Amino acid sequence: MVAGQFRCMGTTTHLKVKFGGGYMLTVRAEGDEGAVVAELISAQLPAAELVRAHLGRLMYKLAESVSIADTFDVLEGIRSQCVSMDYDVTQTTLEDVFLRLAEEAELNEGQAPTKSPMERIAAAAVDDLSAPQDV
């Protein structure tokens, strides 16, 4: 629930796929290298969208279409140039999904919903039934 509105329902895997998608890249760099790393990542990984930056910690959202192998190659190349850089690539977490929904709610605050919560749940259920199921 966000602002009293029911936003999503399903298993953790379903919620991560539907609302998260892709991977998260977290990069930690010390001192002034953070700015250099950010420039290199934006130049060499154009599909990486900067989500947060704080005290040398950069978080990027990687699109589902990004090749993880290519991403690691680029990151290892950047790391060879920057001595004090560390990184990790993870799947989107359930916490990321909830934070994203909360941020969207803050941005949309003050706008009336176009559908009632029950209409949105019914529409999502129809979408889920028509989507191919993983076995």
PDB file of C-alpha atoms in Angstrom:
ATOM      1  CA  MET A   1       0.000   0.000   0.000  1.00  0.00           C
ATOM      2  CA  VAL A   2       1.165   3.489  -0.844  1.00  0.00           C
ATOM      3  CA  ALA A   3      -0.731   6.522   0.478  1.00  0.00           C
ATOM      4  CA  GLY A   4      -3.670   4.304   1.349  1.00  0.00           C
ATOM      5  CA  GLN A   5      -3.838   2.808  -2.146  1.00  0.00           C
ATOM      6  CA  PHE A   6      -3.259  -0.858  -2.879  1.00  0.00           C
ATOM      7  CA  ARG A   7      -0.436  -0.837  -5.459  1.00  0.00           C
ATOM      8  CA  CYS A   8       0.722  -4.421  -5.943  1.00  0.00           C
ATOM      9  CA  MET A   9       0.012  -8.011  -5.013  1.00  0.00           C
ATOM     10  CA  GLY A  10       1.817 -11.223  -5.792  1.00  0.00           C
ATOM     11  CA  THR A  11       4.775 -13.382  -4.957  1.00  0.00           C
ATOM     12  CA  THR A  12       8.166 -11.780  -4.411  1.00  0.00           C
ATOM     13  CA  THR A  13       9.377 -13.044  -7.781  1.00  0.00           C
ATOM     14  CA  HIS A  14       6.295 -11.667  -9.532  1.00  0.00           C
ATOM     15  CA  LEU A  15       6.683  -8.256  -7.889  1.00  0.00           C
ATOM     16  CA  LYS A  16      10.398  -8.045  -8.715  1.00  0.00           C
ATOM     17  CA  VAL A  17       9.790  -8.916 -12.363  1.00  0.00           C
ATOM     18  CA  LYS A  18       6.769  -6.656 -12.791  1.00  0.00           C
ATOM     19  CA  PHE A  19       7.972  -3.581 -10.883  1.00  0.00           C
ATOM     20  CA  GLY A  20      11.725  -4.012 -10.607  1.00  0.00           C
ATOM     21  CA  GLY A  21      13.171  -5.575 -13.707  1.00  0.00           C
ATOM     22  CA  GLY A  22      16.816  -5.741 -14.555  1.00  0.00           C
ATOM     23  CA  TYR A  23      19.782  -5.553 -12.254  1.00  0.00           C
ATOM     24  CA  MET A  24      21.234  -3.049  -9.813  1.00  0.00           C
ATOM     25  CA  LEU A  25      24.861  -1.991 -10.051  1.00  0.00           C
ATOM     26  CA  THR A  26      26.451  -0.527  -6.933  1.00  0.00           C
ATOM     27  CA  VAL A  27      29.857   1.102  -7.265  1.00  0.00           C
ATOM     28  CA  ARG A  28      31.967   2.377  -4.375  1.00  0.00           C
ATOM     29  CA  ALA A  29      34.886   4.680  -5.059  1.00  0.00           C
ATOM     30  CA  GLU A  30      37.008   6.621  -2.606  1.00  0.00           C
ATOM     31  CA  GLY A  31      37.706  10.323  -2.726  1.00  0.00           C
ATOM     32  CA  ASP A  32      37.767  12.108  -6.046  1.00  0.00           C
ATOM     33  CA  GLU A  33      37.626   8.870  -8.023  1.00  0.00           C
ATOM     34  CA  GLY A  34      33.834   8.794  -7.621  1.00  0.00           C
ATOM     35  CA  ALA A  35      33.383  11.517 -10.243  1.00  0.00           C
ATOM     36  CA  VAL A  36      35.828   9.811 -12.609  1.00  0.00           C
ATOM     37  CA  VAL A  37      34.079   6.454 -12.189  1.00  0.00           C
ATOM     38  CA  ALA A  38      30.662   8.057 -12.795  1.00  0.00           C
ATOM     39  CA  GLU A  39      31.911   9.620 -16.043  1.00  0.00           C
ATOM     40  CA  LEU A  40      33.454   6.351 -17.226  1.00  0.00           C
ATOM     41  CA  ILE A  41      30.312   4.361 -16.448  1.00  0.00           C
ATOM     42  CA  SER A  42      28.011   6.821 -18.226  1.00  0.00           C
ATOM     43  CA  ALA A  43      30.337   6.793 -21.270  1.00  0.00           C
ATOM     44  CA  GLN A  44      30.882   3.025 -21.430  1.00  0.00           C
ATOM     45  CA  LEU A  45      27.531   1.746 -20.105  1.00  0.00           C
ATOM     46  CA  PRO A  46      24.888   4.018 -21.659  1.00  0.00           C
ATOM     47  CA  ALA A  47      22.101   1.666 -20.551  1.00  0.00           C
ATOM     48  CA  ALA A  48      23.034   2.237 -16.891  1.00  0.00           C
ATOM     49  CA  GLU A  49      20.679   4.749 -15.272  1.00  0.00           C
ATOM     50  CA  LEU A  50      22.031   6.516 -12.183  1.00  0.00           C
ATOM     51  CA  VAL A  51      19.502   6.077  -9.384  1.00  0.00           C
ATOM     52  CA  ARG A  52      21.381   7.364  -6.332  1.00  0.00           C
ATOM     53  CA  ALA A  53      24.746   8.893  -5.554  1.00  0.00           C
ATOM     54  CA  HIS A  54      25.937   9.504  -2.011  1.00  0.00           C
ATOM     55  CA  LEU A  55      29.414   9.756  -0.482  1.00  0.00           C
ATOM     56  CA  GLY A  56      31.243   7.814  -3.181  1.00  0.00           C
ATOM     57  CA  ARG A  57      28.501   5.205  -3.523  1.00  0.00           C
ATOM     58  CA  LEU A  58      26.794   5.151  -6.918  1.00  0.00           C
ATOM     59  CA  MET A  59      23.733   3.018  -7.618  1.00  0.00           C
ATOM     60  CA  TYR A  60      22.676   2.296 -11.195  1.00  0.00           C
ATOM     61  CA  LYS A  61      19.702   0.461 -12.628  1.00  0.00           C
ATOM     62  CA  LEU A  62      20.647  -1.774 -15.539  1.00  0.00           C
ATOM     63  CA  ALA A  63      18.032  -2.581 -18.163  1.00  0.00           C
ATOM     64  CA  GLU A  64      17.018  -6.200 -18.642  1.00  0.00           C
ATOM     65  CA  SER A  65      18.496  -6.148 -22.134  1.00  0.00           C
ATOM     66  CA  VAL A  66      22.027  -5.440 -20.845  1.00  0.00           C
ATOM     67  CA  SER A  67      24.504  -8.300 -21.145  1.00  0.00           C
ATOM     68  CA  ILE A  68      25.926  -9.067 -17.709  1.00  0.00           C
ATOM     69  CA  ALA A  69      29.130 -10.433 -19.237  1.00  0.00           C
ATOM     70  CA  ASP A  70      29.699  -7.182 -21.159  1.00  0.00           C
ATOM     71  CA  THR A  71      28.913  -5.202 -18.011  1.00  0.00           C
ATOM     72  CA  PHE A  72      31.573  -7.096 -16.042  1.00  0.00           C
ATOM     73  CA  ASP A  73      34.100  -6.549 -18.851  1.00  0.00           C
ATOM     74  CA  VAL A  74      33.466  -2.794 -18.771  1.00  0.00           C
ATOM     75  CA  LEU A  75      33.598  -2.657 -14.966  1.00  0.00           C
ATOM     76  CA  GLU A  76      36.873  -4.601 -14.824  1.00  0.00           C
ATOM     77  CA  GLY A  77      38.333  -2.165 -17.371  1.00  0.00           C
ATOM     78  CA  ILE A  78      37.242   0.781 -15.241  1.00  0.00           C
ATOM     79  CA  ARG A  79      38.546  -0.875 -12.091  1.00  0.00           C
ATOM     80  CA  SER A  80      41.969  -1.331 -13.671  1.00  0.00           C
ATOM     81  CA  GLN A  81      42.079   2.488 -14.103  1.00  0.00           C
ATOM     82  CA  CYS A  82      40.780   3.316 -10.596  1.00  0.00           C
ATOM     83  CA  VAL A  83      42.671   1.736  -7.725  1.00  0.00           C
ATOM     84  CA  SER A  84      40.057   2.267  -5.017  1.00  0.00           C
ATOM     85  CA  MET A  85      36.893   1.075  -6.774  1.00  0.00           C
ATOM     86  CA  ASP A  86      34.648  -1.799  -5.737  1.00  0.00           C
ATOM     87  CA  TYR A  87      31.395  -2.913  -7.358  1.00  0.00           C
ATOM     88  CA  ASP A  88      28.627  -5.481  -7.241  1.00  0.00           C
ATOM     89  CA  VAL A  89      25.763  -6.424  -9.537  1.00  0.00           C
ATOM     90  CA  THR A  90      22.591  -7.812  -7.988  1.00  0.00           C
ATOM     91  CA  GLN A  91      19.063  -8.599  -9.007  1.00  0.00           C
ATOM     92  CA  THR A  92      16.473  -6.033  -8.029  1.00  0.00           C
ATOM     93  CA  THR A  93      15.389  -6.653  -4.427  1.00  0.00           C
ATOM     94  CA  LEU A  94      11.912  -6.440  -2.997  1.00  0.00           C
ATOM     95  CA  GLU A  95      13.091  -3.408  -1.028  1.00  0.00           C
ATOM     96  CA  ASP A  96      14.041  -1.709  -4.333  1.00  0.00           C
ATOM     97  CA  VAL A  97      10.519  -2.386  -5.617  1.00  0.00           C
ATOM     98  CA  PHE A  98       8.891  -0.833  -2.554  1.00  0.00           C
ATOM     99  CA  LEU A  99      11.235   2.172  -2.605  1.00  0.00           C
ATOM    100  CA  ARG A 100      10.440   2.738  -6.273  1.00  0.00           C
ATOM    101  CA  LEU A 101       6.696   2.582  -5.630  1.00  0.00           C
ATOM    102  CA  ALA A 102       7.029   5.004  -2.722  1.00  0.00           C
ATOM    103  CA  GLU A 103       9.111   7.426  -4.823  1.00  0.00           C
ATOM    104  CA  GLU A 104       6.528   7.276  -7.632  1.00  0.00           C
ATOM    105  CA  ALA A 105       3.792   7.987  -5.107  1.00  0.00           C
ATOM    106  CA  GLU A 106       5.658  11.064  -3.866  1.00  0.00           C
ATOM    107  CA  LEU A 107       6.051  12.317  -7.429  1.00  0.00           C
ATOM    108  CA  ASN A 108       2.386  11.709  -8.223  1.00  0.00           C
ATOM    109  CA  GLU A 109       1.104  13.095  -4.948  1.00  0.00           C
ATOM    110  CA  GLY A 110      -1.881  15.316  -5.480  1.00  0.00           C
ATOM    111  CA  GLN A 111      -3.023  13.603  -8.681  1.00  0.00           C
ATOM    112  CA  ALA A 112      -6.296  11.693  -8.563  1.00  0.00           C
ATOM    113  CA  PRO A 113      -6.000   8.033  -9.566  1.00  0.00           C
ATOM    114  CA  THR A 114      -7.535   7.262 -12.941  1.00  0.00           C
ATOM    115  CA  LYS A 115      -8.895   3.890 -11.778  1.00  0.00           C
ATOM    116  CA  SER A 116     -10.142   2.611  -8.472  1.00  0.00           C
ATOM    117  CA  PRO A 117      -7.873   0.196  -6.593  1.00  0.00           C
ATOM    118  CA  MET A 118     -10.128  -2.745  -7.441  1.00  0.00           C
ATOM    119  CA  GLU A 119     -10.089  -1.833 -11.149  1.00  0.00           C
ATOM    120  CA  ARG A 120      -6.270  -1.728 -11.088  1.00  0.00           C
ATOM    121  CA  ILE A 121      -6.067  -5.090  -9.272  1.00  0.00           C
ATOM    122  CA  ALA A 122      -8.449  -6.667 -11.784  1.00  0.00           C
ATOM    123  CA  ALA A 123      -6.463  -5.255 -14.716  1.00  0.00           C
ATOM    124  CA  ALA A 124      -3.198  -6.552 -13.216  1.00  0.00           C
ATOM    125  CA  ALA A 125      -4.748  -9.999 -12.693  1.00  0.00           C
ATOM    126  CA  VAL A 126      -5.856 -10.118 -16.346  1.00  0.00           C
ATOM    127  CA  ASP A 127      -2.344  -9.084 -17.444  1.00  0.00           C
ATOM    128  CA  ASP A 128      -0.844 -11.821 -15.263  1.00  0.00           C
ATOM    129  CA  LEU A 129      -3.146 -14.491 -16.667  1.00  0.00           C
ATOM    130  CA  SER A 130      -2.295 -13.548 -20.251  1.00  0.00           C
ATOM    131  CA  ALA A 131       1.473 -13.519 -19.603  1.00  0.00           C
ATOM    132  CA  PRO A 132       3.479 -16.738 -20.153  1.00  0.00           C
ATOM    133  CA  GLN A 133       3.984 -18.585 -16.895  1.00  0.00           C
ATOM    134  CA  ASP A 134       7.368 -19.858 -15.651  1.00  0.00           C
ATOM    135  CA  VAL A 135       7.329 -23.511 -14.712  1.00  0.00           C
TER     136      VAL A 135
END
